[in-house]
Amino acid sequence: MFLYMLAVMIIMTCLNYELTAFSMIFVCILSALLTIVIFYAFQRLPGVRLRPLSRQNSRKTLLLIFLIFLITFAFYMLYFATKYPENILGEGSDTANQYSQAIGEIPYNNWHPVLHTLLFLTLPLKFVDLISFTVFMQIVYFCLAFTYLIFVLYQNGAPGVFLLGLCLYVWLNPYLAGWMMYPVKDSALTIFAIALVAYYIRIIFSKGAWLSNPRNMILFALIAVGCTYMRHNALLFTVPIILTVLFYAVKNKKTRLLTVLSLIAVVALIQLLYAFLDVQSPNFRTEEKIGLPVSIWCNVMHKTPDSLPEETQQVMYELIPSELYEIYDVSEGFNSIKFKDENFWYNLDALSYADVIKYTYQCFRYAPKESMKSLSALIGMVVSADERIWPLNLSGGPNHLGLDENVFNRLLTFTIQIVTLFSNSPFVILFGSLGFMNLALVIVALVLLSENRFSILHSLPLLCYNPVFDSNQKTRALQSL
């Protein structure tokens, strides 16, 4: 953990301040002190169990779990009733495009995951032809997945205080609730990820025995592959889980082989479904694949083009017009210029992967600071706690459920008070900063190292998918802490 915190804080120091001997010493001392204090404080917390404690399913337990579902559903329906967005089908939005696919106006296109379009838009619209119903069903899916995770944690001996804290985090978090008001791939990925983590816990605590059941194996394959298909970069989350399950949790070779075959079978079925629906492959796929390195090139060419070798500069100007480098915005990355001029797409298509690696290496070699700034801006998306979290609209939404005006206004006032309280207070560090959650996860994993040296593996999915770097100056210090 010391090395983890040290690396993060050094990077933040390098990006924001002049690198001095004093700042380096200060970072080392602060990292060491935080490590010692947090680690030993956690070890002495009462009620922390380092071994699973199986609990039986009693009627009282099931009623308690059902009550958690109802409370979760009530909190999210509060947002749905008062803060449902008016412009959810705004012109040019991702949802508008997927909605057009779902109702058959345009062919299915895999620019945004088609499986997400099918499950979260097409299917609900077959029952009720209202876009708001897709959000309602998304809330139901989320509540079911979260309640199941709580149930699994309870069964395996999680302390009651921890479960209560987790429930409060989900119930009172305006950022999470805000995202669930939009039928977008990020929300769908959250739901699948919660279910996948619940299965992962069952597999780990049963030492792989849970997966030996054919039904459970199929369910794990469906959720793992489904989670991967919800977002094009979800592999960073699912692959560490799948590899840990196959090579650490499951000891039986037959179970391991059947699990792999199940995963392959689900992928094959989805691809057959795509073929049946005649799903179109999007244009500009090459540009999407290399968006991260191109963003690094653009920031270097925007800030310090003369730092690169003359030959490389010439190639950069051949790939992208100089006027686009001038308007490049590091906070938005490649997207800030992607659709400004269609003429340069062909030039990027001509690049080989060797070229991509070569020019990215040269950027880091000759302009490391600007390269790191661009990288941190890209991998830090959706982790800041400020006005950029757009689902939080304090003005509220329309009274689309037809509620009594007095009732609606009271609900709206209460919802706005919750949003204001938790977005303008120290709680924003907890609710809006994934860096905080990442650090907590690393601490827990390292505390468990005394019991099992492989426990650090369980933190890798989140750490791979959600780095703590962030491009926003106001929250950078909070992220590193």
Coordinates of C-alpha atoms in Angstrom, one line a residue:
M1 CA 0.0 0.0 0.0
F2 CA 2.9 2.3 0.7
L3 CA 4.2 1.9 -2.8
Y4 CA 0.7 2.3 -4.2
M5 CA 0.1 5.6 -2.4
L6 CA 3.6 6.8 -3.0
A7 CA 3.3 6.3 -6.8
V8 CA 0.0 8.1 -6.9
M9 CA 1.1 11.1 -4.8
I10 CA 4.4 11.4 -6.7
I11 CA 2.6 11.5 -10.0
M12 CA 0.2 14.2 -8.6
T13 CA 3.1 16.2 -7.3
C14 CA 4.9 16.0 -10.7
L15 CA 1.9 17.1 -12.6
N16 CA 0.9 20.0 -10.5
Y17 CA 4.0 21.4 -8.9
E18 CA 7.7 21.9 -9.6
L19 CA 9.5 18.8 -8.7
T20 CA 11.8 19.6 -5.7
A21 CA 13.7 17.6 -3.2
F22 CA 11.4 19.0 -0.4
S23 CA 8.2 17.9 -2.2
M24 CA 9.6 14.4 -2.7
I25 CA 10.6 14.1 0.9
F26 CA 7.2 15.4 2.0
V27 CA 5.4 12.9 -0.1
C28 CA 7.4 10.0 1.2
I29 CA 6.9 11.0 4.8
L30 CA 3.1 11.6 4.4
S31 CA 2.6 8.3 2.5
A32 CA 4.5 6.4 5.2
L33 CA 2.5 8.0 8.0
L34 CA -0.8 7.5 6.4
T35 CA 0.0 3.9 5.7
I36 CA 1.0 3.1 9.3
V37 CA -2.0 4.9 10.8
I38 CA -4.7 3.5 8.5
F39 CA -3.3 0.0 8.5
Y40 CA -3.0 -0.4 12.3
A41 CA -6.3 1.4 12.9
F42 CA -8.1 -1.0 10.6
Q43 CA -6.5 -4.0 12.3
R44 CA -7.9 -2.9 15.7
L45 CA -11.5 -2.3 14.5
P46 CA -13.9 -4.4 16.5
G47 CA -16.0 -7.0 14.6
V48 CA -13.7 -7.4 11.6
R49 CA -13.7 -11.0 10.6
L50 CA -10.8 -12.4 8.6
R51 CA -12.6 -15.8 8.0
P52 CA -16.0 -16.4 6.5
L53 CA -18.8 -17.2 8.9
S54 CA -21.6 -19.0 7.2
R55 CA -25.1 -17.8 8.2
Q56 CA -28.3 -19.9 7.7
N57 CA -31.2 -18.6 5.7
S58 CA -34.0 -18.0 8.2
R59 CA -37.4 -16.4 7.6
K60 CA -36.2 -13.4 9.6
T61 CA -33.2 -13.1 7.3
L62 CA -35.2 -13.2 4.1
L63 CA -37.6 -10.6 5.4
L64 CA -34.7 -8.4 6.3
I65 CA -33.3 -8.8 2.8
F66 CA -36.7 -8.0 1.3
L67 CA -36.9 -4.9 3.4
I68 CA -33.5 -3.8 2.1
F69 CA -34.8 -4.2 -1.5
L70 CA -37.9 -2.1 -0.7
I71 CA -35.8 0.7 0.9
T72 CA -33.4 0.7 -2.0
F73 CA -36.3 0.8 -4.5
A74 CA -38.0 3.6 -2.6
F75 CA -34.9 5.8 -2.5
Y76 CA -34.3 5.4 -6.3
M77 CA -38.0 5.9 -7.1
L78 CA -37.7 9.2 -5.3
Y79 CA -35.2 10.3 -7.8
F80 CA -37.2 8.8 -10.6
A81 CA -40.3 10.7 -9.6
T82 CA -38.6 14.1 -9.1
K83 CA -35.3 14.2 -11.1
Y84 CA -36.0 12.1 -14.2
P85 CA -34.3 14.0 -17.0
E86 CA -36.3 15.8 -19.7
N87 CA -33.7 15.6 -22.4
I88 CA -33.0 11.9 -22.1
L89 CA -33.6 11.6 -25.9
G90 CA -31.8 14.8 -26.8
E91 CA -30.7 15.2 -30.3
G92 CA -27.4 13.4 -30.9
S93 CA -27.3 11.7 -27.5
D94 CA -26.2 8.0 -27.2
T95 CA -29.6 7.1 -25.8
A96 CA -31.4 8.7 -28.7
N97 CA -29.4 6.6 -31.2
Q98 CA -29.9 3.4 -29.2
Y99 CA -33.6 4.2 -28.9
S100 CA -33.9 4.5 -32.7
Q101 CA -32.3 1.1 -33.0
A102 CA -34.6 -0.4 -30.4
I103 CA -37.8 0.8 -32.2
G104 CA -36.5 -0.3 -35.6
E105 CA -35.9 3.1 -37.1
I106 CA -32.3 2.3 -37.9
P107 CA -30.3 -0.9 -38.0
Y108 CA -28.5 -2.2 -34.9
N109 CA -25.0 -0.8 -34.7
N110 CA -22.2 -1.8 -32.3
W111 CA -20.9 1.7 -31.9
H112 CA -22.6 1.4 -28.5
P113 CA -22.9 -2.2 -27.2
V114 CA -25.9 -3.8 -28.9
L115 CA -26.4 -6.3 -26.0
H116 CA -27.0 -3.3 -23.8
T117 CA -29.5 -1.9 -26.3
L118 CA -31.3 -5.2 -26.5
L119 CA -31.6 -5.8 -22.7
F120 CA -32.1 -2.3 -21.4
L121 CA -34.1 -0.7 -24.3
T122 CA -35.5 -3.1 -26.8
L123 CA -36.8 -5.6 -24.3
P124 CA -38.6 -3.2 -21.9
L125 CA -40.1 -1.2 -24.8
K126 CA -41.7 -4.4 -26.1
F127 CA -43.8 -4.4 -22.9
V128 CA -44.4 -0.7 -22.4
D129 CA -43.7 1.7 -25.2
L130 CA -42.3 4.5 -23.0
I131 CA -38.6 5.5 -22.6
S132 CA -39.3 6.2 -18.9
F133 CA -40.2 2.5 -18.5
T134 CA -36.7 1.5 -19.5
V135 CA -35.4 3.6 -16.6
F136 CA -37.9 2.1 -14.3
M137 CA -36.8 -1.4 -15.2
Q138 CA -33.2 -0.4 -14.8
I139 CA -33.9 0.7 -11.3
V140 CA -35.6 -2.7 -10.6
Y141 CA -32.5 -4.5 -12.0
F142 CA -30.2 -2.4 -9.9
C143 CA -32.2 -3.0 -6.7
L144 CA -32.3 -6.7 -7.3
A145 CA -28.5 -6.9 -8.0
F146 CA -27.6 -4.8 -4.9
T147 CA -30.0 -6.8 -2.6
Y148 CA -28.5 -10.0 -3.9
L149 CA -25.0 -8.7 -3.1
I150 CA -26.0 -7.8 0.4
F151 CA -27.6 -11.3 0.8
V152 CA -24.4 -13.0 -0.3
L153 CA -22.2 -10.8 2.0
Y154 CA -24.5 -11.6 4.9
Q155 CA -24.5 -15.3 4.2
N156 CA -20.7 -15.3 4.3
G157 CA -20.3 -13.5 7.6
A158 CA -19.9 -9.9 6.8
P159 CA -20.3 -7.7 9.9
G160 CA -23.6 -6.0 10.3
V161 CA -22.0 -2.6 10.7
F162 CA -20.3 -3.1 7.3
L163 CA -23.5 -4.1 5.6
L164 CA -25.4 -1.1 7.1
G165 CA -22.6 1.2 5.9
L166 CA -22.8 -0.3 2.4
C167 CA -26.6 0.2 2.3
L168 CA -26.3 3.8 3.5
Y169 CA -23.7 4.4 0.8
V170 CA -26.0 3.2 -1.9
W171 CA -29.2 4.8 -0.5
L172 CA -27.8 8.3 0.1
N173 CA -25.4 8.5 -2.8
P174 CA -26.9 11.2 -5.2
Y175 CA -24.2 10.5 -7.9
L176 CA -25.1 6.8 -8.2
A177 CA -28.8 7.6 -8.2
G178 CA -28.3 10.3 -10.8
W179 CA -26.6 7.9 -13.2
M180 CA -29.4 5.3 -12.7
M181 CA -31.9 7.8 -14.2
Y182 CA -30.2 7.4 -17.6
P183 CA -30.4 4.1 -19.6
V184 CA -26.8 4.3 -20.6
K185 CA -24.1 1.6 -20.8
D186 CA -22.4 2.9 -17.6
S187 CA -25.5 2.2 -15.5
A188 CA -25.9 -1.2 -17.1
L189 CA -22.3 -2.1 -16.5
T190 CA -22.8 -1.2 -12.8
I191 CA -25.7 -3.6 -12.5
F192 CA -23.8 -6.5 -14.1
A193 CA -20.6 -5.7 -12.1
I194 CA -22.6 -5.9 -8.8
A195 CA -24.0 -9.3 -9.8
L196 CA -20.6 -10.5 -11.0
V197 CA -18.9 -9.5 -7.7
A198 CA -21.7 -11.4 -5.8
Y199 CA -20.9 -14.6 -7.7
Y200 CA -17.2 -14.0 -7.3
I201 CA -17.6 -13.8 -3.5
R202 CA -19.6 -17.1 -3.6
I203 CA -16.8 -18.8 -5.6
I204 CA -14.0 -17.5 -3.4
F205 CA -15.6 -18.3 -0.1
S206 CA -16.6 -21.8 -1.3
K207 CA -13.1 -22.4 -2.6
G208 CA -14.6 -23.0 -6.1
A209 CA -17.2 -25.5 -5.0
W210 CA -20.1 -23.2 -5.8
L211 CA -19.0 -23.1 -9.5
S212 CA -19.1 -26.9 -9.8
N213 CA -22.9 -26.8 -9.9
P214 CA -23.9 -26.7 -13.6
R215 CA -26.6 -24.0 -13.0
N216 CA -24.2 -21.8 -11.1
M217 CA -21.6 -22.2 -13.8
I218 CA -24.0 -21.1 -16.5
L219 CA -25.1 -18.1 -14.4
F220 CA -21.5 -17.1 -13.9
A221 CA -20.7 -17.4 -17.6
L222 CA -23.8 -15.3 -18.5
I223 CA -23.1 -12.5 -16.0
A224 CA -19.3 -12.4 -16.7
V225 CA -19.7 -12.3 -20.5
G226 CA -22.7 -10.0 -20.2
C227 CA -20.7 -7.6 -18.1
T228 CA -17.9 -7.6 -20.6
Y229 CA -20.4 -6.8 -23.4
M230 CA -21.9 -3.9 -21.6
R231 CA -18.9 -1.6 -22.3
H232 CA -16.0 -2.0 -24.7
N233 CA -13.4 -1.5 -21.9
A234 CA -15.1 -3.7 -19.4
L235 CA -12.5 -6.3 -20.1
L236 CA -10.3 -4.5 -17.6
F237 CA -12.8 -5.4 -14.9
T238 CA -14.0 -8.9 -16.0
V239 CA -10.7 -10.4 -17.1
P240 CA -9.0 -10.1 -13.6
I241 CA -12.0 -11.8 -12.0
I242 CA -12.2 -14.6 -14.6
L243 CA -8.5 -15.3 -14.4
T244 CA -8.5 -15.3 -10.6
V245 CA -11.5 -17.7 -10.6
L246 CA -9.9 -20.1 -13.1
F247 CA -6.3 -20.1 -11.7
Y248 CA -6.8 -19.5 -8.0
A249 CA -10.3 -20.3 -6.8
V250 CA -11.1 -23.4 -8.9
K251 CA -8.8 -26.3 -8.2
N252 CA -10.8 -29.0 -10.1
K253 CA -9.5 -29.3 -13.6
K254 CA -12.8 -30.5 -15.0
T255 CA -14.7 -27.6 -13.4
R256 CA -12.1 -25.2 -14.8
L257 CA -12.4 -26.6 -18.3
L258 CA -16.2 -26.6 -18.2
T259 CA -16.2 -23.0 -17.0
V260 CA -14.0 -21.9 -19.9
L261 CA -16.3 -23.8 -22.4
S262 CA -19.3 -22.1 -20.8
L263 CA -17.8 -18.7 -21.3
I264 CA -16.9 -19.5 -24.9
A265 CA -20.4 -20.8 -25.5
V266 CA -22.1 -17.6 -24.2
V267 CA -19.8 -15.5 -26.4
A268 CA -20.7 -17.7 -29.4
L269 CA -24.4 -17.3 -28.7
I270 CA -24.2 -13.6 -28.5
Q271 CA -22.2 -13.4 -31.7
L272 CA -24.9 -15.6 -33.4
L273 CA -27.5 -13.3 -32.1
Y274 CA -25.6 -10.3 -33.6
A275 CA -25.4 -12.1 -36.9
F276 CA -29.1 -12.9 -36.8
L277 CA -29.9 -9.2 -36.1
D278 CA -27.5 -8.2 -38.8
V279 CA -25.6 -5.9 -36.4
Q280 CA -23.5 -3.4 -38.3
S281 CA -19.9 -2.7 -37.4
P282 CA -19.3 1.0 -36.8
N283 CA -17.0 3.1 -38.9
F284 CA -13.9 4.6 -37.4
R285 CA -13.2 1.5 -35.2
T286 CA -9.5 1.9 -35.7
E287 CA -9.7 5.5 -34.3
E288 CA -11.7 4.2 -31.3
K289 CA -9.2 1.5 -30.6
I290 CA -6.2 3.9 -30.5
G291 CA -8.1 6.9 -29.0
L292 CA -5.9 6.9 -25.8
P293 CA -2.5 7.1 -27.6
V294 CA -3.8 9.6 -30.1
S295 CA -5.0 11.8 -27.2
I296 CA -1.5 11.7 -25.8
W297 CA 0.0 12.7 -29.1
C298 CA -2.5 15.5 -29.4
N299 CA -1.7 17.0 -26.0
V300 CA 2.0 16.9 -26.7
M301 CA 1.5 18.6 -30.1
H302 CA -0.9 21.1 -28.5
K303 CA 1.5 22.1 -25.7
T304 CA 5.1 21.3 -26.7
P305 CA 5.3 20.2 -30.4
D306 CA 9.0 21.2 -30.6
S307 CA 9.9 18.7 -28.0
L308 CA 9.4 15.8 -30.5
P309 CA 11.9 14.9 -33.2
E310 CA 11.4 16.7 -36.4
E311 CA 10.5 13.5 -38.3
T312 CA 7.8 12.7 -35.7
Q313 CA 6.4 16.2 -35.9
Q314 CA 6.0 15.9 -39.6
V315 CA 4.1 12.6 -39.2
M316 CA 1.8 14.1 -36.6
Y317 CA 0.9 17.0 -38.9
E318 CA 0.2 14.5 -41.7
L319 CA -2.1 12.6 -39.5
I320 CA -4.1 15.5 -38.0
P321 CA -4.3 19.0 -39.3
S322 CA -2.4 21.6 -37.2
E323 CA -5.6 23.7 -36.6
L324 CA -7.1 20.7 -34.7
Y325 CA -4.1 20.5 -32.4
E326 CA -4.7 24.2 -31.6
I327 CA -8.2 23.6 -30.3
Y328 CA -7.4 20.3 -28.5
D329 CA -8.8 20.1 -24.9
V330 CA -6.9 17.7 -22.6
S331 CA -10.0 17.2 -20.3
E332 CA -12.0 15.8 -23.2
G333 CA -9.2 14.0 -24.9
F334 CA -9.5 12.8 -28.5
N335 CA -13.3 13.5 -28.4
S336 CA -12.6 17.2 -28.4
I337 CA -11.5 17.1 -32.0
K338 CA -12.7 13.7 -33.2
F339 CA -15.7 15.0 -35.2
K340 CA -14.3 18.4 -36.2
D341 CA -12.9 17.3 -39.5
E342 CA -13.7 14.0 -41.2
N343 CA -10.8 14.2 -43.6
F344 CA -8.2 13.0 -41.1
W345 CA -9.9 9.7 -40.3
Y346 CA -8.3 8.0 -43.3
N347 CA -4.8 9.0 -42.2
L348 CA -5.2 7.3 -38.8
D349 CA -6.5 4.2 -40.5
A350 CA -3.2 3.9 -42.3
L351 CA -1.3 3.5 -39.0
S352 CA 0.1 0.1 -37.9
Y353 CA 0.2 -0.9 -34.2
A354 CA 3.9 -0.7 -34.4
D355 CA 3.6 3.0 -35.4
V356 CA 1.2 3.6 -32.5
I357 CA 3.6 2.2 -30.0
K358 CA 6.6 4.0 -31.5
Y359 CA 5.0 7.5 -31.5
T360 CA 3.5 7.0 -28.0
Y361 CA 6.9 6.0 -26.7
Q362 CA 8.5 9.1 -28.2
C363 CA 5.8 11.3 -26.6
F364 CA 6.6 9.9 -23.2
R365 CA 10.3 10.0 -23.8
Y366 CA 10.5 13.6 -25.0
A367 CA 7.5 15.2 -23.3
P368 CA 6.8 13.0 -20.2
K369 CA 4.9 15.7 -18.3
E370 CA 2.3 16.5 -21.0
S371 CA 2.0 12.8 -21.8
M372 CA 1.2 12.0 -18.2
K373 CA -1.3 14.8 -18.0
S374 CA -3.2 13.5 -21.0
L375 CA -3.0 9.9 -19.7
S376 CA -4.3 10.9 -16.3
A377 CA -7.2 12.9 -17.9
L378 CA -8.3 9.9 -19.9
I379 CA -8.1 7.2 -17.3
G380 CA -9.7 9.5 -14.7
M381 CA -13.0 10.0 -16.4
V382 CA -16.2 9.6 -14.4
V383 CA -14.3 9.7 -11.0
S384 CA -14.4 13.4 -10.1
A385 CA -16.9 14.9 -7.7
D386 CA -17.9 18.2 -9.1
E387 CA -20.3 19.9 -11.6
R388 CA -19.2 17.5 -14.4
I389 CA -21.4 14.8 -13.0
W390 CA -24.3 15.9 -15.2
P391 CA -27.2 13.8 -13.9
L392 CA -27.4 16.0 -10.8
N393 CA -29.7 18.8 -11.9
L394 CA -30.8 20.7 -8.8
S395 CA -33.8 22.2 -10.6
G396 CA -35.4 18.8 -10.6
G397 CA -37.3 17.1 -13.4
P398 CA -40.8 17.1 -14.9
N399 CA -43.8 15.7 -13.0
H400 CA -43.9 12.9 -15.5
L401 CA -45.8 10.5 -13.2
G402 CA -48.8 12.8 -12.8
L403 CA -48.4 13.2 -9.0
D404 CA -50.4 15.7 -7.1
E405 CA -48.6 19.1 -7.3
N406 CA -48.2 19.5 -3.5
V407 CA -46.9 15.9 -3.2
F408 CA -44.5 16.4 -6.1
N409 CA -43.1 19.7 -4.7
R410 CA -42.5 18.1 -1.3
L411 CA -40.7 15.2 -2.8
L412 CA -38.7 17.5 -5.0
T413 CA -37.7 19.7 -2.1
F414 CA -36.6 16.6 -0.1
T415 CA -34.6 15.2 -3.0
I416 CA -32.8 18.5 -3.7
Q417 CA -31.9 18.7 0.0
I418 CA -30.3 15.3 -0.2
V419 CA -28.4 16.2 -3.3
T420 CA -27.3 19.5 -1.8
L421 CA -26.2 17.9 1.5
F422 CA -24.0 15.3 -0.1
S423 CA -22.6 17.3 -3.0
N424 CA -21.6 20.3 -0.9
S425 CA -20.1 18.6 2.1
P426 CA -17.1 16.4 3.0
F427 CA -19.3 13.5 2.0
V428 CA -18.5 14.3 -1.6
I429 CA -15.1 12.7 -1.0
L430 CA -16.7 9.4 -0.1
F431 CA -19.6 9.5 -2.7
G432 CA -17.9 11.2 -5.6
S433 CA -14.3 9.9 -5.4
L434 CA -13.5 6.4 -6.6
G435 CA -9.9 7.1 -5.4
F436 CA -11.2 6.8 -1.8
M437 CA -12.9 3.5 -2.5
N438 CA -9.9 2.2 -4.3
L439 CA -7.7 3.0 -1.3
A440 CA -10.1 1.4 1.1
L441 CA -10.1 -1.8 -1.0
V442 CA -6.3 -2.0 -1.1
I443 CA -6.2 -1.5 2.7
V444 CA -8.7 -4.4 3.2
A445 CA -6.8 -6.6 0.8
L446 CA -3.5 -6.0 2.5
V447 CA -4.9 -6.6 6.0
L448 CA -6.1 -10.0 4.7
L449 CA -2.6 -10.8 3.5
S450 CA -1.8 -12.2 6.9
E451 CA -4.4 -14.8 6.3
N452 CA -3.8 -15.4 2.6
R453 CA -1.1 -14.1 0.4
F454 CA -3.4 -14.2 -2.7
S455 CA -6.0 -11.9 -1.2
I456 CA -4.5 -8.9 -3.0
L457 CA -5.9 -10.5 -6.2
H458 CA -9.4 -9.5 -5.2
S459 CA -8.7 -5.8 -5.5
L460 CA -7.3 -6.0 -9.0
P461 CA -10.7 -5.7 -11.0
L462 CA -11.5 -2.4 -9.4
L463 CA -7.9 -1.1 -9.5
C464 CA -7.6 -2.0 -13.2
Y465 CA -10.8 -0.4 -14.2
N466 CA -10.9 2.7 -12.0
P467 CA -7.5 4.3 -11.5
V468 CA -7.4 7.1 -9.0
F469 CA -5.9 9.7 -11.3
D470 CA -8.2 12.6 -12.2
S471 CA -7.7 15.6 -14.5
N472 CA -9.8 18.0 -12.5
Q473 CA -7.5 20.3 -10.4
K474 CA -10.1 20.8 -7.6
T475 CA -10.4 17.1 -6.8
R476 CA -6.9 15.8 -7.6
A477 CA -5.7 16.1 -4.0
L478 CA -8.8 14.3 -2.7
Q479 CA -8.4 11.5 -5.2
S480 CA -4.8 10.9 -4.1
L481 CA -5.8 10.8 -0.5

